[in-house]
PDB file of C-alpha atoms and ligand atoms in Angstrom:
ATOM      1  CA  UNK N 243      -7.746  14.920  12.239  1.00 62.00           C
ATOM      2  CA  UNK N 244      -8.381  11.604  10.573  1.00 77.00           C
ATOM      3  CA  UNK N 245      -4.828  10.649   9.814  1.00 84.00           C
ATOM      4  CA  UNK N 246      -4.261   7.005   9.151  1.00 87.00           C
ATOM      5  CA  UNK N 247      -1.097   5.011   8.860  1.00 91.00           C
ATOM      6  CA  UNK N 248      -0.695   2.699   5.974  1.00 92.00           C
ATOM      7  CA  UNK N 249       1.868   0.189   4.800  1.00 94.00           C
ATOM      8  CA  UNK N 250       2.191  -0.523   1.145  1.00 96.00           C
ATOM      9  CA  UNK N 251       2.162  -4.286   0.523  1.00 95.00           C
ATOM     10  CA  UNK N 252       4.022  -3.671  -2.758  1.00 94.00           C
ATOM     11  CA  UNK N 253       7.159  -1.967  -1.466  1.00 97.00           C
ATOM     12  CA  UNK N 254       6.548  -2.152   2.332  1.00 94.00           C
ATOM     13  CA  UNK N 255       6.797   1.625   2.658  1.00 95.00           C
ATOM     14  CA  UNK N 256       4.909   3.042   5.615  1.00 94.00           C
ATOM     15  CA  UNK N 257       3.265   6.419   5.437  1.00 92.00           C
ATOM     16  CA  UNK N 258       0.524   8.547   6.935  1.00 90.00           C
ATOM     17  CA  UNK N 259      -2.442   9.880   5.032  1.00 87.00           C
ATOM     18  CA  UNK N 260      -5.065  12.383   5.908  1.00 84.00           C
ATOM     19  CA  UNK N 261      -8.265  10.608   4.910  1.00 80.00           C
ATOM     20  CA  UNK N 262     -11.398  12.688   4.406  1.00 83.00           C
ATOM     21  CA  UNK N 263     -14.812  11.316   3.623  1.00 81.00           C
ATOM     22  CA  UNK N 264     -14.534  12.265  -0.060  1.00 82.00           C
ATOM     23  CA  UNK N 265     -10.850  11.394  -0.463  1.00 78.00           C
ATOM     24  CA  UNK N 266      -9.957   9.188  -3.351  1.00 79.00           C
ATOM     25  CA  UNK N 267      -8.646   5.737  -2.733  1.00 84.00           C
ATOM     26  CA  UNK N 268      -5.301   6.145  -0.993  1.00 88.00           C
ATOM     27  CA  UNK N 269      -2.218   5.095  -2.927  1.00 92.00           C
ATOM     28  CA  UNK N 270       1.379   4.550  -2.011  1.00 94.00           C
ATOM     29  CA  UNK N 271       3.402   7.742  -2.594  1.00 92.00           C
ATOM     30  CA  UNK N 272       6.361   5.600  -3.533  1.00 94.00           C
ATOM     31  CA  UNK N 273       5.075   3.066  -6.052  1.00 96.00           C
ATOM     32  CA  UNK N 274       1.470   4.309  -6.517  1.00 94.00           C
ATOM     33  CA  UNK N 275       0.082   0.950  -5.469  1.00 95.00           C
ATOM     34  CA  UNK N 276      -3.337   0.809  -3.867  1.00 94.00           C
ATOM     35  CA  UNK N 277      -2.587  -2.462  -2.098  1.00 95.00           C
ATOM     36  CA  UNK N 278      -2.308  -0.880   1.311  1.00 94.00           C
ATOM     37  CA  UNK N 279      -2.505  -2.319   4.736  1.00 93.00           C
ATOM     38  CA  UNK N 280      -3.971   0.071   7.302  1.00 90.00           C
ATOM     39  CA  UNK N 281      -1.940   0.174  10.473  1.00 88.00           C
ATOM     40  CA  UNK N 282      -3.531   0.629  13.816  1.00 76.00           C
ATOM     41  CA  UNK N 283      -2.031   3.868  15.021  1.00 59.00           C
ATOM     42  CA  UNK N 284      -2.861   4.760  18.547  1.00 54.00           C
ATOM     43  CA  UNK N 285      -2.462   1.191  19.668  1.00 49.00           C
ATOM     44  CA  UNK N 286       0.763  -0.083  21.127  1.00 48.00           C
ATOM     45  CA  UNK N 287       1.540  -2.526  18.383  1.00 48.00           C
ATOM     46  CA  UNK N 288       5.152  -2.883  19.262  1.00 54.00           C
ATOM     47  CA  UNK N 289       5.249  -6.538  20.078  1.00 57.00           C
ATOM     48  CA  UNK N 290       7.818  -8.415  18.067  1.00 61.00           C
ATOM     49  CA  UNK N 291       5.403 -11.279  17.613  1.00 62.00           C
ATOM     50  CA  UNK N 292       2.775  -9.188  15.905  1.00 68.00           C
ATOM     51  CA  UNK N 293       5.389  -7.657  13.695  1.00 69.00           C
ATOM     52  CA  UNK N 294       6.813 -11.032  12.758  1.00 72.00           C
ATOM     53  CA  UNK N 295       3.315 -12.361  12.016  1.00 73.00           C
ATOM     54  CA  UNK N 296       2.611  -9.560   9.601  1.00 74.00           C
ATOM     55  CA  UNK N 297       6.013 -10.032   7.942  1.00 69.00           C
ATOM     56  CA  UNK N 298       5.233 -13.727   7.488  1.00 77.00           C
ATOM     57  CA  UNK N 299       1.815 -12.849   6.138  1.00 75.00           C
ATOM     58  CA  UNK N 300       3.401 -10.413   3.684  1.00 72.00           C
ATOM     59  CA  UNK N 301       5.963 -12.975   2.563  1.00 76.00           C
ATOM     60  CA  UNK N 302       3.273 -15.610   2.019  1.00 76.00           C
ATOM     61  CA  UNK N 303       1.056 -13.340  -0.025  1.00 71.00           C
ATOM     62  CA  UNK N 304       4.059 -12.105  -1.937  1.00 63.00           C
ATOM     63  CA  UNK N 305       4.978 -15.643  -2.818  1.00 65.00           C
ATOM     64  CA  UNK N 306       1.421 -16.619  -3.619  1.00 63.00           C
ATOM     65  CA  UNK N 307       0.807 -13.680  -5.869  1.00 59.00           C
ATOM     66  CA  UNK N 308       3.937 -14.362  -7.936  1.00 57.00           C
ATOM     67  CA  UNK N 309       3.175 -13.480 -11.516  1.00 55.00           C
ATOM     68  CA  UNK N 310       0.161 -11.424 -10.570  1.00 61.00           C
ATOM     69  CA  UNK N 311       2.365  -8.826  -8.973  1.00 63.00           C
ATOM     70  CA  UNK N 312       4.058  -8.105 -12.246  1.00 71.00           C
ATOM     71  CA  UNK N 313       0.684  -7.557 -13.843  1.00 70.00           C
ATOM     72  CA  UNK N 314      -0.250  -5.145 -11.026  1.00 70.00           C
ATOM     73  CA  UNK N 315       2.945  -3.202 -11.594  1.00 74.00           C
ATOM     74  CA  UNK N 316       2.237  -3.109 -15.288  1.00 75.00           C
ATOM     75  CA  UNK N 317      -1.251  -1.808 -14.560  1.00 72.00           C
ATOM     76  CA  UNK N 318       0.089   0.875 -12.284  1.00 76.00           C
ATOM     77  CA  UNK N 319       2.610   1.933 -14.877  1.00 78.00           C
ATOM     78  CA  UNK N 320      -0.147   2.084 -17.467  1.00 78.00           C
ATOM     79  CA  UNK N 321      -2.357   4.220 -15.177  1.00 78.00           C
ATOM     80  CA  UNK N 322       0.563   6.575 -14.523  1.00 80.00           C
ATOM     81  CA  UNK N 323       1.120   7.006 -18.222  1.00 81.00           C
ATOM     82  CA  UNK N 324      -2.540   7.655 -18.826  1.00 78.00           C
ATOM     83  CA  UNK N 325      -2.513  10.295 -16.115  1.00 81.00           C
ATOM     84  CA  UNK N 326       0.490  12.000 -17.558  1.00 80.00           C
ATOM     85  CA  UNK N 327      -1.044  12.132 -20.973  1.00 79.00           C
ATOM     86  CA  UNK N 328      -4.434  13.347 -19.906  1.00 73.00           C
ATOM     87  CA  UNK N 329      -3.545  15.132 -16.731  1.00 64.00           C
ATOM     88  CA  UNK N 330      -3.087  18.802 -16.212  1.00 59.00           C
TER      89      UNK N 330
HETATM   90 ZN1   ZN B  96       4.548   1.145  -2.454  1.00 59.03          ZN
END
């Protein structure tokens, strides 16, 4: 089964998704963000160094994005609203 692990770069939540060929773009179940980092499940990525490196990377991109993150959140909120209004 093609189950992949992802980490949301928005809220750092980690989750698993079953990804099929015709699946829509995966989104974070917590904040609905599509800014996901695919984790390499099946590999032993337990080294503290690798972990620290990705944390640093996350912090840097978080800092660099700054204002843009608010815009992304606003866009996500807007999409959610649209879906609620037209969904069903
Ligand atoms: Zn998230």
